Short mmCIF file of C-alpha atoms in Angstrom, two decimals:
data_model
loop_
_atom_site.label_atom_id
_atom_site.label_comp_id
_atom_site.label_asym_id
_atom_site.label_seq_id
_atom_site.Cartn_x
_atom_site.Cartn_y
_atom_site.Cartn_z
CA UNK Z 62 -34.38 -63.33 -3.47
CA UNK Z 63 -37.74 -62.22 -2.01
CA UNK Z 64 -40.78 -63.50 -2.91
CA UNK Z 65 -43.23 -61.11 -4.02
CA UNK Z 66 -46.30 -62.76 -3.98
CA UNK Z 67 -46.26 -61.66 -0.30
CA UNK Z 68 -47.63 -58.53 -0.98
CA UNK Z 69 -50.92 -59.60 -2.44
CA UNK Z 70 -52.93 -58.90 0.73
CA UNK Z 71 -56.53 -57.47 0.47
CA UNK Z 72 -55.05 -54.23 2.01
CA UNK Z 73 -52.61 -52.01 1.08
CA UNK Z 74 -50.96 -51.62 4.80
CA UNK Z 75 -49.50 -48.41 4.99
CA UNK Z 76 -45.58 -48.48 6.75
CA UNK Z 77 -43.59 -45.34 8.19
CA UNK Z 78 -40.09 -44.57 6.79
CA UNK Z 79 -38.46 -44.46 9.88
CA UNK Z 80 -34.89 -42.88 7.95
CA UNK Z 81 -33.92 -39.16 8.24
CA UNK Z 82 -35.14 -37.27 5.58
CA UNK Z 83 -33.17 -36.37 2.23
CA UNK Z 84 -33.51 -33.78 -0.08
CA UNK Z 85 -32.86 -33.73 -3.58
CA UNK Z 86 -32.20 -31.46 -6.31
CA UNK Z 87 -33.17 -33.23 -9.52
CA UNK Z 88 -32.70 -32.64 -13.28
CA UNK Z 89 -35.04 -34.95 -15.90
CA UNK Z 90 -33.99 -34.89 -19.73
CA UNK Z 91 -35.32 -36.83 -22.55
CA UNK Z 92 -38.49 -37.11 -24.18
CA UNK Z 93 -42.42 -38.21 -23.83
CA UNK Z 94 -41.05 -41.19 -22.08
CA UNK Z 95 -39.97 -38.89 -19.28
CA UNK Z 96 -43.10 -36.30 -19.88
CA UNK Z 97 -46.17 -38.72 -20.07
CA UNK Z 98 -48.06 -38.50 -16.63
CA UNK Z 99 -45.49 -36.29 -15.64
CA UNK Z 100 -42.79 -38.70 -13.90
CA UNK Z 101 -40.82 -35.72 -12.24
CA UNK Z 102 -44.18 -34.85 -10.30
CA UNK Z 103 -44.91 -38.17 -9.93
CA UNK Z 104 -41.56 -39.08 -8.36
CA UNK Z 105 -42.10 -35.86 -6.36
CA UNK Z 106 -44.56 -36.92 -4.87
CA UNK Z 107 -43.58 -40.68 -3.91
CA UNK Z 108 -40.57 -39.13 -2.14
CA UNK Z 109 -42.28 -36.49 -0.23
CA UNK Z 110 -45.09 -39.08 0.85
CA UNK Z 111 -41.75 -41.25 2.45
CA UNK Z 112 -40.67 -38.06 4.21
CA UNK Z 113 -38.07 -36.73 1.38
CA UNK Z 114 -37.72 -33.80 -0.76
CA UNK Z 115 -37.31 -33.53 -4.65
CA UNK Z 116 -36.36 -30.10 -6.09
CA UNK Z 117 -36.92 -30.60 -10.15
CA UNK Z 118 -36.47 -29.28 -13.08
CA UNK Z 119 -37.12 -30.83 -16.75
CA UNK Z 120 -36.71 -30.54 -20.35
CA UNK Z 121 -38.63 -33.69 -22.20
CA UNK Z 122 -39.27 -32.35 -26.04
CA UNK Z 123 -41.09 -34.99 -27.95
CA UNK Z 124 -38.74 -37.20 -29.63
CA UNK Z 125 -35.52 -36.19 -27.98
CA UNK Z 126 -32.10 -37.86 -28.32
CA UNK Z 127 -28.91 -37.31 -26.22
CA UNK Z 128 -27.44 -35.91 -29.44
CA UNK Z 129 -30.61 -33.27 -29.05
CA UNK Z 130 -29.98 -32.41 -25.89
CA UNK Z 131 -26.05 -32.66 -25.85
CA UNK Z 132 -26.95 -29.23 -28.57
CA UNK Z 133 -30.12 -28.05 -26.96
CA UNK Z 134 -29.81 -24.70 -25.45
CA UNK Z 135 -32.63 -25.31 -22.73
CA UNK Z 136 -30.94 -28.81 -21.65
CA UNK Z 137 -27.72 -26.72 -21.87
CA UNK Z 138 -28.72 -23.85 -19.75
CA UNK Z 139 -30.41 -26.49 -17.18
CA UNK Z 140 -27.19 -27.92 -16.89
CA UNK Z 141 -25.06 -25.35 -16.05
CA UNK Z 142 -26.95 -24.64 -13.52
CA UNK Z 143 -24.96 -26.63 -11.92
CA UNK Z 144 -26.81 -27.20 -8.38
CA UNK Z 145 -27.71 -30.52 -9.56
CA UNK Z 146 -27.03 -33.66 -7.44
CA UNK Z 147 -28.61 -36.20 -9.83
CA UNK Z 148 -29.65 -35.48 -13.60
CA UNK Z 149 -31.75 -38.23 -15.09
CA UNK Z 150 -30.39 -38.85 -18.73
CA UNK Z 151 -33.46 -40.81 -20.80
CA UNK Z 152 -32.49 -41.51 -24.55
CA UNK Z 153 -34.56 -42.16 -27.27
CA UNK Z 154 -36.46 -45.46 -26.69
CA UNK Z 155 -35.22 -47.52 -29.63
CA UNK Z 156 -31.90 -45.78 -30.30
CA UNK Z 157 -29.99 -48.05 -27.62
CA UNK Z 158 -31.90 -51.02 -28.61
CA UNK Z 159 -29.85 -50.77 -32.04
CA UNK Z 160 -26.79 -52.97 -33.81
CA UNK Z 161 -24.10 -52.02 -31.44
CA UNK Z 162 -22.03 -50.49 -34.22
CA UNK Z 163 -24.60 -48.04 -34.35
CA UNK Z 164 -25.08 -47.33 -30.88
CA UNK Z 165 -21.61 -46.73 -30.62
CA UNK Z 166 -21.84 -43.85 -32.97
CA UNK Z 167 -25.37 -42.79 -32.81
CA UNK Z 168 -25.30 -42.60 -28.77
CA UNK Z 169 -22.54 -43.09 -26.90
CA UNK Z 170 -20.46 -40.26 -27.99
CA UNK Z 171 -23.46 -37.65 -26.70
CA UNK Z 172 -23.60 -39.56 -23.55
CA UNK Z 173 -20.56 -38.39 -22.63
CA UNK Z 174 -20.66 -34.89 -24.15
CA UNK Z 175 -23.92 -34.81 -21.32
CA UNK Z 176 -21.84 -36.34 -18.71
CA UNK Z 177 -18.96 -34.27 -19.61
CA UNK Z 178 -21.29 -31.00 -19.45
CA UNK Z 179 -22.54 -32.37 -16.46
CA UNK Z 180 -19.50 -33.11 -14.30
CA UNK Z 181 -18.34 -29.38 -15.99
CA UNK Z 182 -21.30 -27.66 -14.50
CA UNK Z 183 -20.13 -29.76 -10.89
CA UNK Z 184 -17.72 -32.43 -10.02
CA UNK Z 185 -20.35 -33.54 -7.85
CA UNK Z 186 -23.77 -33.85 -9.53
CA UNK Z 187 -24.52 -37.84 -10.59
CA UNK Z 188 -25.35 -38.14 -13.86
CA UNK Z 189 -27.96 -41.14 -13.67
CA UNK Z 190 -29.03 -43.16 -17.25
CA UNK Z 191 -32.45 -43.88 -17.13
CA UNK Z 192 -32.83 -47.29 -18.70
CA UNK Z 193 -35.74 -47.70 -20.04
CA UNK Z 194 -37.91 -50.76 -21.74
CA UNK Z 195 -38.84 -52.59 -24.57
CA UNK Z 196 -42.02 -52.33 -26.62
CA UNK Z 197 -44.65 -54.91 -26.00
CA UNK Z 198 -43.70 -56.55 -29.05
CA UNK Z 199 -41.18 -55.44 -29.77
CA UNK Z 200 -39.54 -53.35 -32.74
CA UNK Z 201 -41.50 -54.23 -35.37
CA UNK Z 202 -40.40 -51.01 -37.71
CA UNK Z 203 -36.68 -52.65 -37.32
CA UNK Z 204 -37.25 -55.97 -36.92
CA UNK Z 205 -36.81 -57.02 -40.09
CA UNK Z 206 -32.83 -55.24 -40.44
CA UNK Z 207 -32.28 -56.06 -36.89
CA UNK Z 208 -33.58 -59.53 -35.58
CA UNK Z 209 -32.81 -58.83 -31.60
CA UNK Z 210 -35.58 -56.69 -31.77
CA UNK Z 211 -38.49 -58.77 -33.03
CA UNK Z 212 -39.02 -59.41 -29.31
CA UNK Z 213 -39.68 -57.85 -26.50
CA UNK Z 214 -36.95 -59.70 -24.70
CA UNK Z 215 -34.57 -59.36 -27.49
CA UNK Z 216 -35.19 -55.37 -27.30
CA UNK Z 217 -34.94 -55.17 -23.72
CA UNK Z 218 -31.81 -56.90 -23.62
CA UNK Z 219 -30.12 -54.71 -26.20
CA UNK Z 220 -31.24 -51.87 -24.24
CA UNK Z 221 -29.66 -52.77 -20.74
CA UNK Z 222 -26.67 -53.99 -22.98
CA UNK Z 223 -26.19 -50.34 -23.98
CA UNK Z 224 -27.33 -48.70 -20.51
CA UNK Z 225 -24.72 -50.89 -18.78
CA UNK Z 226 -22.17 -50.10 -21.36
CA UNK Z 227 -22.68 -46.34 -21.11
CA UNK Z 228 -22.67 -46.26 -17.63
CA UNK Z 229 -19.32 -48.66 -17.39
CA UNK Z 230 -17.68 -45.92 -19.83
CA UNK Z 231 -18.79 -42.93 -17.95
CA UNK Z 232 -18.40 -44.24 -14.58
CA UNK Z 233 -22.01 -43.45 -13.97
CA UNK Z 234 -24.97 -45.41 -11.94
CA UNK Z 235 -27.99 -46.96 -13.94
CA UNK Z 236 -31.64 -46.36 -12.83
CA UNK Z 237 -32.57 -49.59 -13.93
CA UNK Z 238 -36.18 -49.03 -14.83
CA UNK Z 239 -36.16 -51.23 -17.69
CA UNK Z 240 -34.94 -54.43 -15.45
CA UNK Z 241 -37.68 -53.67 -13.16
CA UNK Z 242 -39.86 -53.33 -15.83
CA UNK Z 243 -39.07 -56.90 -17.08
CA UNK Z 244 -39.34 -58.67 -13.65
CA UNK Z 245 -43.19 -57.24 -13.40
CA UNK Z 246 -43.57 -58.71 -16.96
CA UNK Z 247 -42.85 -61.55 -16.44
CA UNK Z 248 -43.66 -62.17 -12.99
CA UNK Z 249 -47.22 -60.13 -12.72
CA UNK Z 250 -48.31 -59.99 -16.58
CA UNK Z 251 -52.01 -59.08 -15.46
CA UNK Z 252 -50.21 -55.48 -14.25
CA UNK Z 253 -50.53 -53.13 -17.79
CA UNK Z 254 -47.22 -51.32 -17.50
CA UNK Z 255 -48.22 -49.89 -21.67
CA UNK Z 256 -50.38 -47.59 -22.91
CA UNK Z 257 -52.10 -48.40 -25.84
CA UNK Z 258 -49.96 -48.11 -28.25
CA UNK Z 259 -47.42 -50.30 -26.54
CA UNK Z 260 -44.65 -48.11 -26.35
CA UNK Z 261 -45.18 -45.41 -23.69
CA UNK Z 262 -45.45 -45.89 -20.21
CA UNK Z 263 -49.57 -46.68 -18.79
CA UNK Z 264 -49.76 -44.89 -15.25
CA UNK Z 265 -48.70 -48.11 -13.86
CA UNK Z 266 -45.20 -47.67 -15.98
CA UNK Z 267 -44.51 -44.65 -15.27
CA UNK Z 268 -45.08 -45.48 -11.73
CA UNK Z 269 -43.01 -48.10 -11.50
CA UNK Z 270 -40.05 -46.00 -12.92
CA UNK Z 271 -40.87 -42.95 -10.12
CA UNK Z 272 -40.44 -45.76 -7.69
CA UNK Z 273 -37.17 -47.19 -9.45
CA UNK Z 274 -35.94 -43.74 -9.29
CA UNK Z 275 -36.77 -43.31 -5.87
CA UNK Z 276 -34.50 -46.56 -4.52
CA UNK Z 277 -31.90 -45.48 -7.20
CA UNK Z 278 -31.32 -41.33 -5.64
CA UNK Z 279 -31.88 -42.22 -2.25
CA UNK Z 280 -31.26 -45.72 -1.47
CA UNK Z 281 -34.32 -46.46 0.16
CA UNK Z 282 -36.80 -48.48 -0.53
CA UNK Z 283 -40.17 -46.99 -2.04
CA UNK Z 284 -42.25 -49.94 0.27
CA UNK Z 285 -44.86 -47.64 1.79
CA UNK Z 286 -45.34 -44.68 0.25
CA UNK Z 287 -49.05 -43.67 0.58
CA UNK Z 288 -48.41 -41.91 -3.06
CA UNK Z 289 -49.95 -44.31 -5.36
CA UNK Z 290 -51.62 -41.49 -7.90
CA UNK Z 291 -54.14 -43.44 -10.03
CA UNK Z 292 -52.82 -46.96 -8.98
CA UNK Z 293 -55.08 -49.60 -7.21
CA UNK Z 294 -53.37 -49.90 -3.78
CA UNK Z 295 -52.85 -53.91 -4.60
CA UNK Z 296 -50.81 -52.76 -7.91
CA UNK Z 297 -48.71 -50.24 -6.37
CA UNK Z 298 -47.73 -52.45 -3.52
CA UNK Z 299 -46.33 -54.83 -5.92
CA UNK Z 300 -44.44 -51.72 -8.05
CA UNK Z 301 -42.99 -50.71 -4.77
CA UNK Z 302 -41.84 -53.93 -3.94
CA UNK Z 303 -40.20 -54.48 -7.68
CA UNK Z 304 -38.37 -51.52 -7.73
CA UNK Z 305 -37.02 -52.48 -4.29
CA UNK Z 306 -36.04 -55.51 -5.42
CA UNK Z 307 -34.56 -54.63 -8.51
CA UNK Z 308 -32.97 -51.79 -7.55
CA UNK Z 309 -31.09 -51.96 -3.56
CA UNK Z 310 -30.67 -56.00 -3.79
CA UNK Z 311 -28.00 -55.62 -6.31
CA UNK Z 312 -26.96 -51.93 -6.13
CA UNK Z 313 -23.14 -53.14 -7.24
CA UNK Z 314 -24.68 -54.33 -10.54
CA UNK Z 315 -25.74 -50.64 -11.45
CA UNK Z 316 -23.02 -48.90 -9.72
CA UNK Z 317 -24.88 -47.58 -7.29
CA UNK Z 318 -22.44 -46.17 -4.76
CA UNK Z 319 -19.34 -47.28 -6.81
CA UNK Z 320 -18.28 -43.32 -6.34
CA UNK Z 321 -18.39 -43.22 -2.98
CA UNK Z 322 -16.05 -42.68 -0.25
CA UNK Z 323 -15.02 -45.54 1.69
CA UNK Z 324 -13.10 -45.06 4.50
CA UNK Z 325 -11.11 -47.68 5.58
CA UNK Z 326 -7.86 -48.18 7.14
CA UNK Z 327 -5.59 -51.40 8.65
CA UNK Z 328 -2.72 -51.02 11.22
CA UNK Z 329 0.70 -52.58 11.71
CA UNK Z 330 2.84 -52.34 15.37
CA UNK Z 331 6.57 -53.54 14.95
CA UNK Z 332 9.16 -52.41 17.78
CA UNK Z 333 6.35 -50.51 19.00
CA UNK Z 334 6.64 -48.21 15.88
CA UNK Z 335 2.53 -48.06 14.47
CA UNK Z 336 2.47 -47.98 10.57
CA UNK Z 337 -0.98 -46.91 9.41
CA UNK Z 338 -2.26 -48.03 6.18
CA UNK Z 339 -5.48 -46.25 4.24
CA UNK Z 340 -7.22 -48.99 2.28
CA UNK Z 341 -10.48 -47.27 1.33
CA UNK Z 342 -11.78 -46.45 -1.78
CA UNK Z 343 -12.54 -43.10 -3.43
CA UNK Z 344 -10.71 -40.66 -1.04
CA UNK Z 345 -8.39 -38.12 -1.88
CA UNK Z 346 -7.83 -36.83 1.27
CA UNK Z 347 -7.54 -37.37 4.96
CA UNK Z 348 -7.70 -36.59 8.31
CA UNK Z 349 -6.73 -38.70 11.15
CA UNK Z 350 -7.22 -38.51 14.65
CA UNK Z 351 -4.61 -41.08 17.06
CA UNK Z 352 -6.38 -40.42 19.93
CA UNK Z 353 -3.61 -39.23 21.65
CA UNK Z 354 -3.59 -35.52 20.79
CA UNK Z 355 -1.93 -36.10 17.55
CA UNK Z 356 -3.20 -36.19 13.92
CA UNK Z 357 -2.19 -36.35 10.48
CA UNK Z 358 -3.14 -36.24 6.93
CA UNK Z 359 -1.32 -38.36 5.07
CA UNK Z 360 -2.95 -41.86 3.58
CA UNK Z 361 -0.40 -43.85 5.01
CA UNK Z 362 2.28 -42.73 7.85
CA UNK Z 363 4.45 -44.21 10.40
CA UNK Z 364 3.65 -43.43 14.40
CA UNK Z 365 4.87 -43.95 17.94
CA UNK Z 366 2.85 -43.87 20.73
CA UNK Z 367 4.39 -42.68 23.97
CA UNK Z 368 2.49 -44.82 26.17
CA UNK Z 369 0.87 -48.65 26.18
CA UNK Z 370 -2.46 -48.50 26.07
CA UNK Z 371 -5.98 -48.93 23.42
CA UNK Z 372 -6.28 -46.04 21.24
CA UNK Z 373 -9.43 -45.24 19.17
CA UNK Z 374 -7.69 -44.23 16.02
CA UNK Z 375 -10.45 -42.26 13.59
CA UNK Z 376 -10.01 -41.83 9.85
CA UNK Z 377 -12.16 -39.23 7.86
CA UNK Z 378 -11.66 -39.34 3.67
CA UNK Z 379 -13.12 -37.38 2.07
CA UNK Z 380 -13.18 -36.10 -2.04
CA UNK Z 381 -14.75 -32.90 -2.38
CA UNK Z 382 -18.14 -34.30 -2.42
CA UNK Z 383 -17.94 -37.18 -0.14
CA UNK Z 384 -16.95 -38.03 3.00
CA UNK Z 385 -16.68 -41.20 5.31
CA UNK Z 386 -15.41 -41.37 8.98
CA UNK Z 387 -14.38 -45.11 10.73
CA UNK Z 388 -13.05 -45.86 14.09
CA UNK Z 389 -10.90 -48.52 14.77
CA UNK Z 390 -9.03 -49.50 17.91
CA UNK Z 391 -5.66 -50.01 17.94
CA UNK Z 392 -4.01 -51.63 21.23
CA UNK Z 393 0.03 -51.04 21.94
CA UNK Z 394 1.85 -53.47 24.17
CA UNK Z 395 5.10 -52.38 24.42
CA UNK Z 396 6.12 -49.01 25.92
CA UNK Z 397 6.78 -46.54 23.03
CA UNK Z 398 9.28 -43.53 23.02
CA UNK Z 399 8.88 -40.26 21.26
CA UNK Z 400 8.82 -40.56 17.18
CA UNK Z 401 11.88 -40.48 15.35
CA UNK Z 402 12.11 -40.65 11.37
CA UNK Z 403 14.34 -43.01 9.65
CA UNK Z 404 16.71 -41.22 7.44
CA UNK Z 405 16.74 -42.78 4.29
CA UNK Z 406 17.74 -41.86 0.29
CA UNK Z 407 15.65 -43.62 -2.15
CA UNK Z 408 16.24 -44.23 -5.62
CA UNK Z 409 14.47 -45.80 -8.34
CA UNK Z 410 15.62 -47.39 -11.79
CA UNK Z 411 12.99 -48.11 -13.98
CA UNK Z 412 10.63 -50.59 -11.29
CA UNK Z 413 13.47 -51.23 -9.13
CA UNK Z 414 14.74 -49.41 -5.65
CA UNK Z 415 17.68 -48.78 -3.72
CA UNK Z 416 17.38 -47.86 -0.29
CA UNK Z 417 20.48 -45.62 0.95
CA UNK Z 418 20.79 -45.48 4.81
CA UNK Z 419 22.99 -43.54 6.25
CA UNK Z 420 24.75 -46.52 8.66
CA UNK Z 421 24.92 -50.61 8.85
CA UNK Z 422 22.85 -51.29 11.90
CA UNK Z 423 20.54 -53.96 12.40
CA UNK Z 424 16.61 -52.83 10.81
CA UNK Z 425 13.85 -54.58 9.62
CA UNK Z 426 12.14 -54.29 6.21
CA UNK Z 427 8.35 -55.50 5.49
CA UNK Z 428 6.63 -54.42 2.40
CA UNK Z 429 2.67 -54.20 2.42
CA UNK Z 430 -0.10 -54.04 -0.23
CA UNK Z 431 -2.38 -50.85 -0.55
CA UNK Z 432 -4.83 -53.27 1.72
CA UNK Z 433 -2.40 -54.09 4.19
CA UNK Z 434 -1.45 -57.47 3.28
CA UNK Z 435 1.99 -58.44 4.59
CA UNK Z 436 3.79 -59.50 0.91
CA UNK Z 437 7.24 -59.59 2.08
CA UNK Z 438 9.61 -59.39 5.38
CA UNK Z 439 13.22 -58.97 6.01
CA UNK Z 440 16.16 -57.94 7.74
CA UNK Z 441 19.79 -56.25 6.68
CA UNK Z 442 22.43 -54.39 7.98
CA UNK Z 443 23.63 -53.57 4.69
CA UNK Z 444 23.64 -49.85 4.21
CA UNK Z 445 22.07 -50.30 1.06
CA UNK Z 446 18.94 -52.96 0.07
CA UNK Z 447 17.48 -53.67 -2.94
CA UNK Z 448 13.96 -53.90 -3.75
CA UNK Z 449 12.07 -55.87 -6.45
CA UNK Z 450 8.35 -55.36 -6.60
CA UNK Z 451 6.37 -58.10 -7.17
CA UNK Z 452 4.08 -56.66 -10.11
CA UNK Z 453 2.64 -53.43 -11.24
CA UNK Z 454 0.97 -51.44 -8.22
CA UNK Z 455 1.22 -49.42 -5.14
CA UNK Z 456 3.45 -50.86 -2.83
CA UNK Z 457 3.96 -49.83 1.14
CA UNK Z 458 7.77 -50.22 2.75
CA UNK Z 459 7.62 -50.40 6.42
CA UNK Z 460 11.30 -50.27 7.79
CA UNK Z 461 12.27 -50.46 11.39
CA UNK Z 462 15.64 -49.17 12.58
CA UNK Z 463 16.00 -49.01 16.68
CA UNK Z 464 13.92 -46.29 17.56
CA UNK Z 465 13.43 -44.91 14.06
CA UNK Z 466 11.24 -45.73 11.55
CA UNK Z 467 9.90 -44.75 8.27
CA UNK Z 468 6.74 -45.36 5.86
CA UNK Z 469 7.87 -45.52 2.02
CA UNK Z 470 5.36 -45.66 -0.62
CA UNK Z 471 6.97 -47.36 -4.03
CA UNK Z 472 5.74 -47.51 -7.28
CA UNK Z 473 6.00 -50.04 -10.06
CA UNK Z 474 4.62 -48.96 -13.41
#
């Protein structure tokens, strides 16, 4: 991990974001924590002094719940808008921090009516939870029915418990403003992230969560930003450098990217016969190029090249929303012929296939993982083969007859 005590120079140096510039559209709801100092301005303004663009819109009513905006006609209407590519879901500060019992009635059930409205409104906006941070001191209006929450720690961790579980059931991404939060605590206590009555967010708090927000939309790293509003440069430099830290050195741990496409792809060449294998994640569908004047779309497929030689094969998946492109080479070493499908009946029973061909000559079998991992090899003449799969999954059958061959996805449930 980086050591931040680094940063405390007598100068804040100012650095140039040398990545292309993004823009944003942005959605904020949830409540005073959102609407003290203004944190959609504020993170504004941190992106555009990095060279990006926010385009916001907010609804923050004192007080607010997710079950208050999951009925709220403004949060509603804001919604189905629908041009959204993140909206920023903030829940009532203490409401998370609760007996999980109650959290999973009290909360969870109008997270997902949001993220359900959400994804309605478009497949492709992000619904981001905004996890926020315990009081100073803790709960001390619960503490007595609840002990977790005496403490500050003991709140805090109740609260990522929660944010994590939400965004594990909704398959959403965390803005983990409330981890950042605790690594300033309790690394740079001098820095007054509270106003004064220990709950809300000082101008240093609500800074560090327009920074955290910041590294969690864009994946870049708020270091630099000549936006510091009422910050000392010093302080800021530090924020920065927390939400960085927090935030795009474990990205996995909030889901951060978890939705997005992956293309990926692994190659097999047997009697020069090329079986092609798409291993990414997230795609739904594809477009290859072979580099030869041929393409196809399907995730996995069978090929013959007509001549030896190093082809840069490229894969694009995409989802809708998404894409991803990779290049791979792929060298042939024996002279191919033109392509010529296998004929071949399959049928299943329950988990287990038959494989009908329609003669006894001489093939090979070899049966692949979704990654490409060889799992098992063969040869028959028999005009029909039997296959057991190994255990519940996606399985690839490569089988090689002469100049034929075929690709055969089977399934065990």
């Amino acid at each position: 991990m980086k050591n931040l005590k680094r940063i405390l120079i007598a100068t804040f140096t100012i650095f140039i974001n040398t990545s292309f510039a993004q823009t944003k559209n942005v959605l904020f709801l949830g409540n005073s924590y959102t609407g003290v100092n203004n944190l959609p301005l504020l993170t504004y303004n941190l992106a555009l002094s990095l060279g990006d663009t926010i385009n916001y819109d907010s609804n923050t009513p004192g007080g607010y719940t997710y079950q208050g905006h999951a009925t709220n006609a403004t949060s509603l209407a804001k919604i189905a808008q629908g041009d959204w590519d993140f909206v920023i879901l903030q829940e009532q500060s203490q409401k998370p921090s609760f007996p999980p019992s109650q959290v999973a009635t009290e909360v969870y059930p109008y997270a997902q009516i949001l993220v359900d409205s959400i994804k309605s409104a478009n497949a492709c906006a992000e619904p981001l939870f905004y996890m926020t941070w315990g009081r100073k001191n803790g709960d001390a209006g619960n503490c007595a029915s609840y002990p977790p929450l005496c403490t500050y720690d003991g709140m805090q961790g109740r609260l990522r418990e929660s944010y994590m579980e939400m965004s594990a059931d909704n398959d959403c991404s965390v803005s983990p403003v409330g981890a950042a939060w605790k690594y300033v605590r309790d690394n740079y206590p001098a820095i007054e992230l509270y106003s004064s009555d220990e709950s809300h967010p000082s101008i240093n708090g609500s800074y560090l969560a327009a920074c955290v927000h910041y590294a969690s939309m864009f994946r870049e790293s708020p270091v630099g930003a000549s936006f510091i509003s009422a910050v000392t440069a010093i302080d800021a430099a530090i924020l920065q450098e927390a939400a960085e830290l927090v935030v795009l050195d474990s990205l996995s741990t909030w889901r951060i990217g978890d939705n997005d496409v992956v293309a990926s792809f692994t190659s097999n060449t047997v009697s020069g016969s090329t079986a092609f294998f798409e291993n990414g994640t997230n795609g739904t569908t594809y477009s290859w190029d072979l580099d030869d004047g041929s393409t196809e779309t399907a995730a996995s497929f069978s090929y013959t090249y007509a001549n030896d030689g190093t082809y840069n094969v490229e894969l694009i998946a995409t989802n809708g929303c998404d894409s991803d492109t990779v290049t791979q080479q792929v060298t042939i070493n024996t002279t191919g012929i033109s392509e010529n499908t296998l004929e071949v009946i399959v049928y299943k029973v329950q988990n287990d296939y038959t494989l009908t061909f329609t003669n006894s000559t001489p093939r090979k079998l070899q049966l692949y993982d979704t990654k490409g991992g060889l799992l098992q090899a063969s040869s028959s003449n028999q005009s029909e083969v039997k296959i057991i799969l190994p255990q519940a999954g996606m399985y690839i059958l490569h089988v090689v007859e002469n100049d034929k061959s075929a690709v055969i996805k089977l399934f065990n449930d």
